[in-house]
Amino acid sequence: MRDVERELRDLGAALALPEPPEGLAARVRETVAAGEPPARPSRSRRRVLVVALAALVLAALGALAVPQARTALLEWLGIRGAAVERVETQPDAPVVPDEYGLGDPVTLEAARGLAGFEVAAPGASPLGRPDEVRFDPLTAGGQVAFLWLDDGGAATALLTEFRAPLGFEFVEKLAGPGTEIALVDVDGGRGIWLEGEPHGFYYLDEAGQPRDETLRLARNTLLWERGPLTLRLEGDLTREQALAVARSL
Amino acid sequence: MEGRPREEHDLVERARRGHVAAYEELVQLHQGIAFRTAYLIAGNAADAEDATQDGFVKAYRALGRFRAGAPFRPWLLQIVANEARNRRRSAGRRAALDLRLAGAGPSGGAAPSPEAATEAAERRRELLGALERLREEERLVLACRFFLDLSEEETAAALGVRRGTVKSRASRGLARLRDELGEDARA
């Protein structure tokens, strides 16, 4: 039997793989120097995190008054990508509905090719088919988003799908006292329904830093697990509508 | 190589704060592997160049999302590889990867005899032929792992698949190569 691995390495060394072109680094430097510096997680978002962490401690005490809800919520901390904590006061929700930051519009076919996971596309539901698909390669494993738009081009509902690699990526959502939280079943998978007052939304990345998340319709939200994915549907939806969309996937 | 991670970490930190020269150093450190990865995916040098340059620019703007202290290379390769895939897709091209053997093979250790050199060249041609008959997804994984010497994690990031998929495609590809070459050898 030939040692194919060693032969492959030899072959790699013998191949004339091209070198990067001259001046590439200088051209990159020129381009980045002419543009904006790296986007930082916004100040308000960092403030949200600080408020949130403080609120978690309070919430841990406060929520004990409703042990059933607390238990249910704690169970939910096991969900791969998402976690919900109830807080007493609502930090300013950074709702930025117009620049979604979801990546480039792509065809569904392209999104399927680009995503590092099996994309679940919405089928027939009360919302109809989504109007736009976007792919964000900067999320680990990629993130696919489906948008439903009104006649003016504003998003009325949004479905995002992403894989939480190795369980590192963590989504936090702040739910104030005006938000109803319910555990729901989505085709046998665990789901959670948030309804009522707008809720702040942010991601914690692997280092526990808030991700620069610019989108949030921050309306009624359904979060659920599907295989290795966490899915999030939000918009002007009733619970029944949201579940219908989820089941259409 | 000693101290590279520390140095890289400092460069990333400075670049995050908008230090353009630090970023240029990072580009210099990684442009070789980034460009070759883009080349394997896009299938030609012109698209690979565009993908590498645009990937580096996008990575700079996205540095705020980069986890401090994480390895920079897999993250960067993911962005550059994605640019390369987009180009290939929008051009509607199948990647007919143009892999050519350089004039001479690697000269390791003692100079081989002319016969040994001829035989080695023949084996390389055989292997290249077998590689080209693999499914593209397997060929890409093997190329990332053995030609570029990317880790499994880096290969997964570059190809936008899971690590388990990298493992299974690599072992399937290697098994096919062994099958094919084993038969050739007996023939």
Coordinates of N, CA, C and O in Angstrom, one line a residue, chain B residues 20-106:
Chain B
V20 N -3.4 51.0 11.1 CA -3.3 50.5 9.8 C -2.0 49.7 9.5 O -2.0 48.7 8.9
A21 N -0.9 50.2 10.0 CA 0.4 49.6 9.8 C 0.4 48.2 10.4 O 1.0 47.3 9.9
A22 N -0.2 48.1 11.6 CA -0.2 46.8 12.3 C -1.0 45.8 11.4 O -0.7 44.6 11.3
Y23 N -2.1 46.3 10.8 CA -2.9 45.4 10.0 C -2.1 45.0 8.7 O -2.2 43.9 8.3
E24 N -1.3 45.9 8.2 CA -0.5 45.6 7.0 C 0.5 44.4 7.3 O 0.7 43.5 6.5
E25 N 1.0 44.5 8.5 CA 1.9 43.4 9.0 C 1.1 42.1 9.0 O 1.7 41.0 8.6
L26 N -0.1 42.1 9.5 CA -0.9 40.9 9.6 C -1.2 40.4 8.2 O -1.1 39.2 7.9
V27 N -1.4 41.3 7.3 CA -1.6 40.9 5.9 C -0.4 40.2 5.3 O -0.5 39.1 4.7
Q28 N 0.8 40.8 5.6 CA 2.0 40.2 5.1 C 2.2 38.8 5.7 O 2.7 37.9 5.0
L29 N 1.9 38.6 7.0 CA 2.0 37.3 7.6 C 1.2 36.3 7.0 O 1.6 35.1 6.9
H30 N 0.0 36.6 6.6 CA -1.0 35.6 6.2 C -1.4 35.7 4.7 O -2.2 34.9 4.3
Q31 N -0.8 36.6 3.9 CA -1.3 36.7 2.5 C -0.9 35.4 1.7 O -1.7 35.1 0.8
G32 N 0.2 34.8 2.0 CA 0.5 33.6 1.3 C -0.5 32.5 1.4 O -1.1 32.0 0.4
I33 N -0.8 32.1 2.6 CA -1.8 31.1 2.8 C -3.2 31.5 2.4 O -4.0 30.7 1.8
A34 N -3.5 32.8 2.6 CA -4.8 33.3 2.2 C -5.0 33.2 0.7 O -6.0 32.8 0.2
F35 N -4.0 33.6 0.0 CA -4.0 33.7 -1.5 C -4.1 32.2 -2.0 O -4.9 32.0 -2.9
R36 N -3.3 31.3 -1.5 CA -3.3 30.0 -2.0 C -4.7 29.3 -1.7 O -5.2 28.5 -2.5
T37 N -5.2 29.6 -0.5 CA -6.5 29.0 -0.2 C -7.6 29.5 -1.3 O -8.4 28.8 -1.8
A38 N -7.5 30.9 -1.5 CA -8.5 31.4 -2.5 C -8.2 30.8 -3.8 O -9.2 30.6 -4.6
Y39 N -7.0 30.6 -4.2 CA -6.7 30.0 -5.5 C -7.3 28.6 -5.7 O -7.8 28.3 -6.7
L40 N -7.1 27.8 -4.6 CA -7.7 26.5 -4.7 C -9.2 26.5 -4.9 O -9.8 25.7 -5.6
I41 N -9.9 27.5 -4.2 CA -11.3 27.5 -4.3 C -11.8 28.2 -5.6 O -12.7 27.7 -6.3
A42 N -11.2 29.4 -5.9 CA -11.6 30.1 -7.1 C -11.2 29.4 -8.4 O -11.9 29.5 -9.4
G43 N -10.0 28.8 -8.3 CA -9.6 28.1 -9.5 C -8.7 28.9 -10.5 O -8.2 28.3 -11.4
N44 N -8.5 30.1 -10.2 CA -7.6 30.9 -11.0 C -7.0 32.1 -10.2 O -7.6 32.5 -9.2
A45 N -5.9 32.6 -10.7 CA -5.1 33.6 -9.9 C -5.8 34.9 -9.9 O -5.7 35.6 -8.9
A46 N -6.5 35.3 -11.0 CA -7.1 36.7 -11.0 C -8.2 36.8 -9.9 O -8.2 37.7 -9.1
D47 N -9.1 35.8 -9.9 CA -10.1 35.8 -8.9 C -9.6 35.6 -7.5 O -10.0 36.2 -6.5
A48 N -8.5 34.8 -7.4 CA -7.9 34.6 -6.1 C -7.3 35.9 -5.5 O -7.4 36.2 -4.3
E49 N -6.8 36.7 -6.4 CA -6.2 38.0 -6.0 C -7.3 38.9 -5.5 O -7.2 39.5 -4.4
D50 N -8.3 39.0 -6.3 CA -9.4 39.9 -5.9 C -10.0 39.4 -4.5 O -10.3 40.2 -3.6
A51 N -10.2 38.1 -4.4 CA -10.8 37.6 -3.2 C -10.0 37.8 -2.0 O -10.4 38.2 -0.9
T52 N -8.7 37.7 -2.2 CA -7.7 37.9 -1.1 C -7.8 39.3 -0.6 O -7.9 39.6 0.6
Q53 N -7.7 40.2 -1.6 CA -7.6 41.6 -1.3 C -9.0 42.1 -0.6 O -8.9 42.7 0.5
D54 N -10.1 41.7 -1.2 CA -11.4 42.1 -0.6 C -11.6 41.4 0.7 O -12.2 42.0 1.6
G55 N -11.1 40.2 0.8 CA -11.3 39.4 2.1 C -10.5 40.1 3.2 O -11.1 40.3 4.3
F56 N -9.3 40.6 2.9 CA -8.5 41.3 4.0 C -9.2 42.6 4.3 O -9.2 43.0 5.5
V57 N -9.8 43.3 3.4 CA -10.4 44.6 3.7 C -11.7 44.3 4.5 O -11.9 45.0 5.5
K58 N -12.5 43.3 4.2 CA -13.6 43.0 5.0 C -13.3 42.5 6.4 O -13.9 42.9 7.3
A59 N -12.2 41.7 6.5 CA -11.8 41.3 7.8 C -11.4 42.4 8.7 O -11.7 42.5 9.9
Y60 N -10.7 43.4 8.1 CA -10.3 44.6 8.9 C -11.6 45.3 9.4 O -11.6 45.6 10.6
R61 N -12.6 45.5 8.6 CA -13.8 46.2 9.0 C -14.5 45.4 10.1 O -15.2 45.9 10.9
A62 N -14.3 44.1 10.0 CA -15.1 43.2 11.0 C -14.2 42.9 12.2 O -14.7 42.0 13.0
L63 N -13.1 43.5 12.3 CA -12.2 43.1 13.5 C -12.9 43.3 14.8 O -12.6 42.6 15.8
G64 N -13.9 44.2 14.9 CA -14.6 44.4 16.1 C -15.4 43.2 16.6 O -15.6 43.0 17.7
R65 N -15.6 42.3 15.6 CA -16.3 41.0 15.9 C -15.4 39.9 16.3 O -15.8 38.8 16.6
F66 N -14.1 40.1 16.0 CA -13.1 39.1 16.2 C -12.9 38.9 17.7 O -12.7 39.9 18.4
R67 N -12.9 37.6 18.1 CA -12.7 37.4 19.6 C -11.3 37.5 19.9 O -10.4 36.8 19.4
A68 N -11.0 38.4 20.9 CA -9.7 38.7 21.3 C -9.0 37.4 21.8 O -9.6 36.6 22.5
G69 N -7.8 37.1 21.3 CA -7.1 36.0 21.8 C -7.3 34.7 21.0 O -6.6 33.7 21.1
A70 N -8.3 34.7 20.1 CA -8.6 33.6 19.3 C -7.6 33.5 18.1 O -7.0 34.5 17.8
P71 N -7.4 32.3 17.6 CA -6.4 32.3 16.4 C -7.0 33.1 15.3 O -8.2 32.9 14.9
F72 N -6.2 33.9 14.7 CA -6.6 34.8 13.7 C -6.8 34.1 12.3 O -7.7 34.4 11.5
R73 N -5.9 33.2 12.0 CA -5.9 32.6 10.7 C -7.1 31.9 10.3 O -7.6 32.1 9.2
P74 N -7.7 31.0 11.1 CA -9.0 30.4 10.6 C -10.1 31.4 10.3 O -10.8 31.3 9.4
W75 N -10.2 32.4 11.2 CA -11.2 33.4 11.0 C -11.0 34.2 9.7 O -11.9 34.4 8.9
L76 N -9.7 34.5 9.4 CA -9.4 35.2 8.2 C -9.7 34.3 7.0 O -10.2 34.8 6.0
L77 N -9.2 33.1 7.1 CA -9.4 32.2 5.9 C -10.9 32.0 5.6 O -11.2 31.8 4.5
Q78 N -11.7 32.0 6.6 CA -13.1 31.8 6.4 C -13.6 33.0 5.5 O -14.4 32.8 4.6
I79 N -13.2 34.2 5.8 CA -13.7 35.4 5.1 C -13.1 35.4 3.7 O -13.9 35.6 2.7
V80 N -11.8 35.1 3.6 CA -11.2 35.1 2.2 C -11.8 34.0 1.4 O -12.2 34.2 0.2
A81 N -12.0 32.8 2.0 CA -12.5 31.7 1.2 C -13.9 32.0 0.7 O -14.3 31.6 -0.4
N82 N -14.7 32.7 1.6 CA -16.0 33.0 1.2 C -16.1 34.0 0.0 O -16.9 33.8 -0.9
E83 N -15.1 34.9 0.0 CA -15.0 35.8 -1.1 C -14.7 35.0 -2.4 O -15.2 35.3 -3.5
A84 N -13.8 34.0 -2.2 CA -13.4 33.2 -3.4 C -14.6 32.4 -3.9 O -14.8 32.4 -5.2
R85 N -15.4 31.9 -3.0 CA -16.5 31.1 -3.5 C -17.5 32.0 -4.2 O -18.1 31.6 -5.2
N86 N -17.7 33.2 -3.7 CA -18.7 34.1 -4.3 C -18.3 34.5 -5.7 O -19.1 34.6 -6.6
R87 N -17.0 34.7 -5.9 CA -16.5 35.0 -7.2 C -16.7 33.9 -8.2 O -17.1 34.1 -9.3
R88 N -16.4 32.7 -7.7 CA -16.5 31.5 -8.6 C -18.0 31.3 -8.9 O -18.3 31.1 -10.1
R89 N -18.8 31.5 -8.0 CA -20.3 31.3 -8.2 C -20.8 32.3 -9.1 O -21.5 32.0 -10.1
S90 N -20.4 33.6 -8.9 CA -21.0 34.6 -9.8 C -20.5 34.5 -11.2 O -21.2 34.9 -12.2
A91 N -19.3 34.0 -11.4 CA -18.8 33.8 -12.7 C -19.4 32.5 -13.3 O -19.3 32.2 -14.5
G92 N -20.1 31.7 -12.5 CA -20.8 30.5 -13.0 C -19.8 29.5 -13.5 O -20.1 28.6 -14.3
R93 N -18.6 29.6 -13.0 CA -17.5 28.7 -13.5 C -17.4 27.4 -12.6 O -17.6 27.5 -11.4
R94 N -17.2 26.3 -13.2 CA -16.7 25.2 -12.4 C -15.2 25.4 -12.2 O -14.5 25.9 -13.1
A95 N -14.8 25.1 -11.0 CA -13.4 25.3 -10.8 C -12.6 24.2 -11.5 O -12.6 23.0 -11.0
A96 N -12.0 24.5 -12.6 CA -11.1 23.5 -13.2 C -9.7 23.9 -12.7 O -9.0 24.7 -13.2
L97 N -9.5 23.3 -11.5 CA -8.3 23.7 -10.8 C -7.0 23.4 -11.7 O -6.8 22.3 -12.1
D98 N -6.3 24.5 -11.9 CA -5.1 24.4 -12.7 C -3.9 24.0 -11.9 O -3.2 24.9 -11.3
L99 N -3.7 22.8 -11.7 CA -2.5 22.4 -10.9 C -1.4 21.9 -11.8 O -1.6 20.9 -12.5
R100 N -0.3 22.6 -11.7 CA 0.8 22.2 -12.6 C 2.0 21.8 -11.7 O 2.2 22.4 -10.7
L101 N 2.7 20.8 -12.2 CA 3.9 20.4 -11.5 C 5.0 21.4 -11.9 O 5.2 21.7 -13.0
A102 N 5.7 21.8 -10.9 CA 6.9 22.6 -11.1 C 7.9 21.8 -11.8 O 7.9 20.5 -11.8
G103 N 8.9 22.4 -12.5 CA 9.9 21.7 -13.2 C 10.5 20.6 -12.4 O 10.5 19.4 -12.8
A104 N 11.1 20.9 -11.2 CA 11.7 19.9 -10.4 C 10.9 19.7 -9.1 O 10.2 20.6 -8.7
G105 N 10.9 18.5 -8.6 CA 10.2 18.2 -7.4 C 11.0 18.7 -6.2 O 12.0 19.4 -6.4
P106 N 10.5 18.5 -5.0 CA 11.3 18.9 -3.8 C 12.6 18.2 -3.7 O 12.6 17.0 -3.9

